[in-house]
Tab-separated table of C-alpha atoms and ligand atoms in Angstrom:
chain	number	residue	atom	x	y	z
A	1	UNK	CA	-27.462	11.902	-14.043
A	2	UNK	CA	-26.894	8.629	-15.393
A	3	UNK	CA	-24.338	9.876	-18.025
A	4	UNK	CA	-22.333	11.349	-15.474
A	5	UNK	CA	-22.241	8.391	-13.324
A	6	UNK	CA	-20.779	6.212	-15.996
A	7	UNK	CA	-18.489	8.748	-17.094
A	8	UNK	CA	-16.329	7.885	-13.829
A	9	UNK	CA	-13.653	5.928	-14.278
A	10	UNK	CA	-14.518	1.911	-13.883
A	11	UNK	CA	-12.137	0.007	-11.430
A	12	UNK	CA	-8.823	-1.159	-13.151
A	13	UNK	CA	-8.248	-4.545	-11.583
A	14	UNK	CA	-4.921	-6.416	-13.023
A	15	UNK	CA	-5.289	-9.882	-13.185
A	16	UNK	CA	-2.216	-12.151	-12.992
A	17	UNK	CA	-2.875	-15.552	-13.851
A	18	UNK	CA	-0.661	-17.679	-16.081
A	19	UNK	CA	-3.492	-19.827	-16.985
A	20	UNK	CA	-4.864	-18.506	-20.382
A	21	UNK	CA	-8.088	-19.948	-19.319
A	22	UNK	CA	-8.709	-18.655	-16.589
A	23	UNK	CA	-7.279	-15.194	-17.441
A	24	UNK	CA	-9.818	-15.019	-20.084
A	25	UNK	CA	-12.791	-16.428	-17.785
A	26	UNK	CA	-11.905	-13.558	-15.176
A	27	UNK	CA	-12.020	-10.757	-17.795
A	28	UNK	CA	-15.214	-11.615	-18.867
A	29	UNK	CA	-16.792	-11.549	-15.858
A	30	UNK	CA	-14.758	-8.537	-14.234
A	31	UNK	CA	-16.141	-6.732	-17.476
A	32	UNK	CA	-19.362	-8.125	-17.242
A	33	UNK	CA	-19.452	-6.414	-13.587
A	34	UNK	CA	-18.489	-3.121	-14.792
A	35	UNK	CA	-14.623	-3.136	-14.040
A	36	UNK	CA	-11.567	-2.805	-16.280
A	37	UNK	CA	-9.345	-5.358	-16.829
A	38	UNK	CA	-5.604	-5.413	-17.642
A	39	UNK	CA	-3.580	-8.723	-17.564
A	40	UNK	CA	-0.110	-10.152	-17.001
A	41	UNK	CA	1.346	-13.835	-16.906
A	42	UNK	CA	4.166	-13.765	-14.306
A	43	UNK	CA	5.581	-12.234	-12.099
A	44	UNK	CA	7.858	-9.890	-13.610
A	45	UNK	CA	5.389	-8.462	-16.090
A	46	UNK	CA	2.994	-7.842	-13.341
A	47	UNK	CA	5.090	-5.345	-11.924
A	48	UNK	CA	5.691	-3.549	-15.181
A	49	UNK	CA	2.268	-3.646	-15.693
A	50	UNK	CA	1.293	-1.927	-12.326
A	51	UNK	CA	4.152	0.732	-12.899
A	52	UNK	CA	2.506	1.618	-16.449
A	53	UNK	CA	-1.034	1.425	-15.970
A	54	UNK	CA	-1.451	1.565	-12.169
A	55	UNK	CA	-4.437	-0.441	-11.064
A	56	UNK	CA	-7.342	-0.125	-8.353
A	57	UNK	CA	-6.245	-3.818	-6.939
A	58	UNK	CA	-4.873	-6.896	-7.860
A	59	UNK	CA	-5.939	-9.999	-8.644
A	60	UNK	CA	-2.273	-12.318	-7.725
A	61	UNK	CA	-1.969	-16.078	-8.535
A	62	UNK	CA	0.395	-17.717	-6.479
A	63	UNK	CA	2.602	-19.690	-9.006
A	64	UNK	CA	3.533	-17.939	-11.327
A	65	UNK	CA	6.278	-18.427	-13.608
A	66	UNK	CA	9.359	-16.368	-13.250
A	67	UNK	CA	8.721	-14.740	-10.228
A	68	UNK	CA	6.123	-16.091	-7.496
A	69	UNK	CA	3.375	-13.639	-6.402
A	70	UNK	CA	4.541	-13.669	-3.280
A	71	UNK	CA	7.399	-12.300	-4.592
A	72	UNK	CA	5.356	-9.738	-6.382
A	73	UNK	CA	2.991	-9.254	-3.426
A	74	UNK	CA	6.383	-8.045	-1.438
A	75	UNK	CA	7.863	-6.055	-4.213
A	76	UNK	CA	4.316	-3.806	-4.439
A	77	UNK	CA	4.378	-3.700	-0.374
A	78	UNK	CA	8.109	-2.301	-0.371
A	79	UNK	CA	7.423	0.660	-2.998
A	80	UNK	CA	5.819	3.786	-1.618
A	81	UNK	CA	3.995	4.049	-4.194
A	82	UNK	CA	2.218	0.987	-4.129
A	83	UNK	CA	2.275	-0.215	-0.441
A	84	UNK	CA	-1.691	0.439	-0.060
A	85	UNK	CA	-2.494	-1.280	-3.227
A	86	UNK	CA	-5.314	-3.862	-2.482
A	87	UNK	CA	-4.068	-7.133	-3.462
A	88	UNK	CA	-6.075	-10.739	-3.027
A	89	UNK	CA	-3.908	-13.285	-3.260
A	90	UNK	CA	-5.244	-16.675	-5.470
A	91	UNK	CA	-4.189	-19.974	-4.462
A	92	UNK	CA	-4.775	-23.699	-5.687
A	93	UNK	CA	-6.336	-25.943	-2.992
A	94	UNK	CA	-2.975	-28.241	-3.416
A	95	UNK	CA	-0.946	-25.411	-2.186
A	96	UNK	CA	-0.155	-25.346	1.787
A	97	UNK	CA	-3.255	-23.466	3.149
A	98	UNK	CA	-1.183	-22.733	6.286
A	99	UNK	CA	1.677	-21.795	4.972
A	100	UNK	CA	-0.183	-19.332	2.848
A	101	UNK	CA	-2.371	-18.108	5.833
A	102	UNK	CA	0.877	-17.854	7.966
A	103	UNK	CA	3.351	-16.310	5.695
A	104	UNK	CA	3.553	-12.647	5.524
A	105	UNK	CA	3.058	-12.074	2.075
A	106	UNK	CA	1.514	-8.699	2.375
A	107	UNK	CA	-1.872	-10.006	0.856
A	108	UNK	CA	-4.859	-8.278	2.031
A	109	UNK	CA	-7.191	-11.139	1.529
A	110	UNK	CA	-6.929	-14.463	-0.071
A	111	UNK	CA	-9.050	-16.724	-2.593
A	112	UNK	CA	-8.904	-20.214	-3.073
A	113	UNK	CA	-9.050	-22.340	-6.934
A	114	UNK	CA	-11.468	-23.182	-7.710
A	115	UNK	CA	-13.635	-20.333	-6.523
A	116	UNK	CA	-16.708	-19.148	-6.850
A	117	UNK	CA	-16.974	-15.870	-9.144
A	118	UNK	CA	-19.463	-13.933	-6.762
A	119	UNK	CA	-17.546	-14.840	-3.938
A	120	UNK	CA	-14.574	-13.199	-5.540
A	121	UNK	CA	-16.678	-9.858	-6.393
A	122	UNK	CA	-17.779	-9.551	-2.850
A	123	UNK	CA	-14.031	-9.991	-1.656
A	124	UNK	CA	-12.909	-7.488	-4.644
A	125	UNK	CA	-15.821	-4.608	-3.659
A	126	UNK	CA	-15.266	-4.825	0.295
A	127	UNK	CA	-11.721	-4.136	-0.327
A	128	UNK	CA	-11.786	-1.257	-2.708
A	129	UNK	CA	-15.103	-0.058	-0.477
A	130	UNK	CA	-12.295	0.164	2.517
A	131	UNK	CA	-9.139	1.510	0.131
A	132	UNK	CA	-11.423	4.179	-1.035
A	133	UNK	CA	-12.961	4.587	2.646
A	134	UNK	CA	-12.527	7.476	4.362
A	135	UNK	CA	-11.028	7.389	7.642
A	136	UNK	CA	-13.511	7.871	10.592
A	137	UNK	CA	-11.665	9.864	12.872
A	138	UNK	CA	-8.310	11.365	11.831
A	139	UNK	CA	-7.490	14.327	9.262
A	140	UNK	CA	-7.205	14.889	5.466
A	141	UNK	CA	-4.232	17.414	4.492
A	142	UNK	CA	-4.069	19.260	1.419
A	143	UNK	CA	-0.899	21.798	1.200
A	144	UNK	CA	-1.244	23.887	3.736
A	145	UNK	CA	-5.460	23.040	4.248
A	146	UNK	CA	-6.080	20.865	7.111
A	147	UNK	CA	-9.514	18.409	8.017
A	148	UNK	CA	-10.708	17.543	11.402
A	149	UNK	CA	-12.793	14.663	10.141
A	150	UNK	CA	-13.857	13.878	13.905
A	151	UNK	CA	-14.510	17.602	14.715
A	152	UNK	CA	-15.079	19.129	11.074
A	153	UNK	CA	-13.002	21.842	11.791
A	154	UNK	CA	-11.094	23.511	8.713
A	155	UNK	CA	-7.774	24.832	8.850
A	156	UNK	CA	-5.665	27.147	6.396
A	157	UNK	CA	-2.443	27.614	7.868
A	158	UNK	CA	-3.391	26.886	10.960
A	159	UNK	CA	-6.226	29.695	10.536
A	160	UNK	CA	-9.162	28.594	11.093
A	161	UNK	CA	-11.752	28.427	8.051
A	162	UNK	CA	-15.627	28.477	8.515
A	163	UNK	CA	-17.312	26.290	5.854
A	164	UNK	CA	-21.178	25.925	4.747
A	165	UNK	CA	-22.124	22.137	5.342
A	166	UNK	CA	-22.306	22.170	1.172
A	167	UNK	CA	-18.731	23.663	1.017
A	168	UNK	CA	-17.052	21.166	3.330
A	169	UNK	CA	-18.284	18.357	1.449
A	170	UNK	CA	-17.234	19.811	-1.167
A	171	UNK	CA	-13.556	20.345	0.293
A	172	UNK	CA	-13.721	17.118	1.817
A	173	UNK	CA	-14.265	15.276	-1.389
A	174	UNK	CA	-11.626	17.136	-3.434
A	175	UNK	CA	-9.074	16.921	-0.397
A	176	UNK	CA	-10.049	13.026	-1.167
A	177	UNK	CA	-8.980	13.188	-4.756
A	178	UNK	CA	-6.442	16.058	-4.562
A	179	UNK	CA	-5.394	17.121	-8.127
A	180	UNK	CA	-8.134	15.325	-9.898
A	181	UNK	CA	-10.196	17.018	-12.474
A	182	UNK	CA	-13.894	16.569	-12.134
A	183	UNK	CA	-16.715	17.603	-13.964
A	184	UNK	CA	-19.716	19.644	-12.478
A	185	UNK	CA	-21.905	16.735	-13.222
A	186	UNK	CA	-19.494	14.219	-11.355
A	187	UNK	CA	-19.224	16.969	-8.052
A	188	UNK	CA	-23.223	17.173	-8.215
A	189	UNK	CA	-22.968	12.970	-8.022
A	190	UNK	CA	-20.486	12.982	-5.654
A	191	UNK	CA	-21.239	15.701	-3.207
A	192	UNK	CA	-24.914	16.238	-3.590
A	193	UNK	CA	-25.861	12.965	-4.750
A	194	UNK	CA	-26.618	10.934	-7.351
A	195	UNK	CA	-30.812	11.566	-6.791
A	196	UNK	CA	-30.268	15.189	-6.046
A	197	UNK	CA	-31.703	17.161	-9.124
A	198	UNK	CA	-29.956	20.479	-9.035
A	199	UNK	CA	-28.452	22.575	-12.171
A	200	UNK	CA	-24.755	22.175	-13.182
A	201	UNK	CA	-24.295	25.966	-12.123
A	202	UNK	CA	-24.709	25.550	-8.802
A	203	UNK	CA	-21.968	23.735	-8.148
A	204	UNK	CA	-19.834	27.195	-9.547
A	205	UNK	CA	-22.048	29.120	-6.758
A	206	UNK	CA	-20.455	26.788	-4.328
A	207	UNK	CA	-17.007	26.418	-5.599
A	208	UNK	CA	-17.560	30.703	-5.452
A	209	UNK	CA	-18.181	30.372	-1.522
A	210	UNK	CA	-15.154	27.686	-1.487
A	211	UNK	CA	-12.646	29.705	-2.740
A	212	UNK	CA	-13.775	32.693	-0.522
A	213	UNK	CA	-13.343	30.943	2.461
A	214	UNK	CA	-10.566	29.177	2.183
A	215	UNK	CA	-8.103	31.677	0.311
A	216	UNK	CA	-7.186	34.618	1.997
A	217	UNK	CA	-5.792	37.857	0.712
A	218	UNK	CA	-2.098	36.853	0.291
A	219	UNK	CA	-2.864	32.967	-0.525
A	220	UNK	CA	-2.501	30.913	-3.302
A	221	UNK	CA	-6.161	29.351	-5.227
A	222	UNK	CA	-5.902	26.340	-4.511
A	223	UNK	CA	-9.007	25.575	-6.374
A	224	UNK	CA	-8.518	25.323	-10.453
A	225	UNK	CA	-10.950	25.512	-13.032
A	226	UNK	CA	-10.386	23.916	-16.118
A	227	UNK	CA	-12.217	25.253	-18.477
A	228	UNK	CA	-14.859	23.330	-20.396
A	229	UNK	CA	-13.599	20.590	-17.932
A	230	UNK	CA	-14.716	21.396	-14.380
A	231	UNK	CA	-12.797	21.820	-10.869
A	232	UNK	CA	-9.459	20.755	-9.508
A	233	UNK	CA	-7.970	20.938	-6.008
A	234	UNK	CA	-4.326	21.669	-7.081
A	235	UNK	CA	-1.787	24.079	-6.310
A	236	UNK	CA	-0.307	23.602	-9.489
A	237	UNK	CA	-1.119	26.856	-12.297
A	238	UNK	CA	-2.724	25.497	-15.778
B	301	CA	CA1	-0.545	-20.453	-11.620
């Protein structure tokens, strides 16, 4: 099981710090940790970088040259596609701590130079924990496949679907990642558990009992096996 595990993707963080330093002081340890790390110096290549190699949060010093991250912080808030990126803001103890607390920069938590590196990891995993959270009470929507989360009721079309407990985790967690390829071994970690000591196969017994449920005669498989690869939720064809 331990193969699969680190087979999913590390945590891209992108760190922008102008200070070479300091850049090279937070890779080291980010890697050390077990993330990824991808860097930019100011402001503007930040934003390229995030658009080409789209990161899990953001590591954003506050002066930067040629555009400020507050600047950047706003820019990521206003695009759709990156408005619920996690960002922590990094600040130097000379800077206005009020004005940085009070501004509305869009930062979802803030650090202060010079900080301490475990304090920044615990900041850094409570805020992907909650990106990658799943919401309590409210639903997950895939196509035309709805999730009570509160109730666990499963809809097609407004049809109602019954699920196996093993099946709706299974739904749940692809409805999660919709479109994503994952292995068998990375479903058994996932939805069974990392402990759990079950063959590869049965994960294709359950995908089986997936399928049958949730696709009826004159709809679409929303399930897709790729082969060699493993399972997708997609209603996209090969
Ligand atoms: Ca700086």
């Amino acid at each position: 099981m331990l193969d699969s595990i680190s087979s999913l993707p590390k945590p891209l963080v992108l760190v922008v710090e102008d200070e070479p330093a300091l850049a090279t002081l937070l890779r080291y340890n980010l890697e050390k940790q077990g993330f990824r790390v991808d860097e930019a110096s100011d402001g503007q290549e930040a934003l390229t970088r995030i658009s080409e190699a789209p990161p899990d949060l953001v590591l954003l010093d506050w002066m930067l040259p040629v555009m400020s991250g507050i600047e950047v912080c706003r820019q990521i808030r206003r695009k759709a596609s990156t408005r619920d990126l996690p960002v922590i803001m990094v600040t130097a103890r000379t800077e206005d701590q009020d004005a940085v607390r009070g501004l509305n920069t869009g930062a979802d938590d803030y650090i202060t130079k010079p900080f301490n590196i475990e304090a920044l990891l615990a900041r850094m995993r409570a805020l992907l924990r909650r990106s990658n959270a799943v919401p309590v009470k409210g639903q997950l929507t895939f196509h035309d496949i709805e999730i009570d989360l509160a109730s666990h009721r499963v809809s097609r079309n407004e049809r109602p679907v019954h699920l196996g407990p093993t099946e709706f985790r299974l739904l749940e967690f692809f409805m999660q990642h919709p479109r994503r390829v994952f292995t068998r071994e990375e479903l058994l970690d996932a939805v069974w558990g990392p402990d759990i000591h079950v063959e590869p196969r049965t994960v294709d017994v359950h995908i089986r009992r997936l399928r049958k449920a949730i696709n009826g005669p004159d709809e679409l498989d929303v399930v897709r096996t790729v082969r060699t690869a493993g399972y997708a939720l997609d209603t996209e064809p090969l």
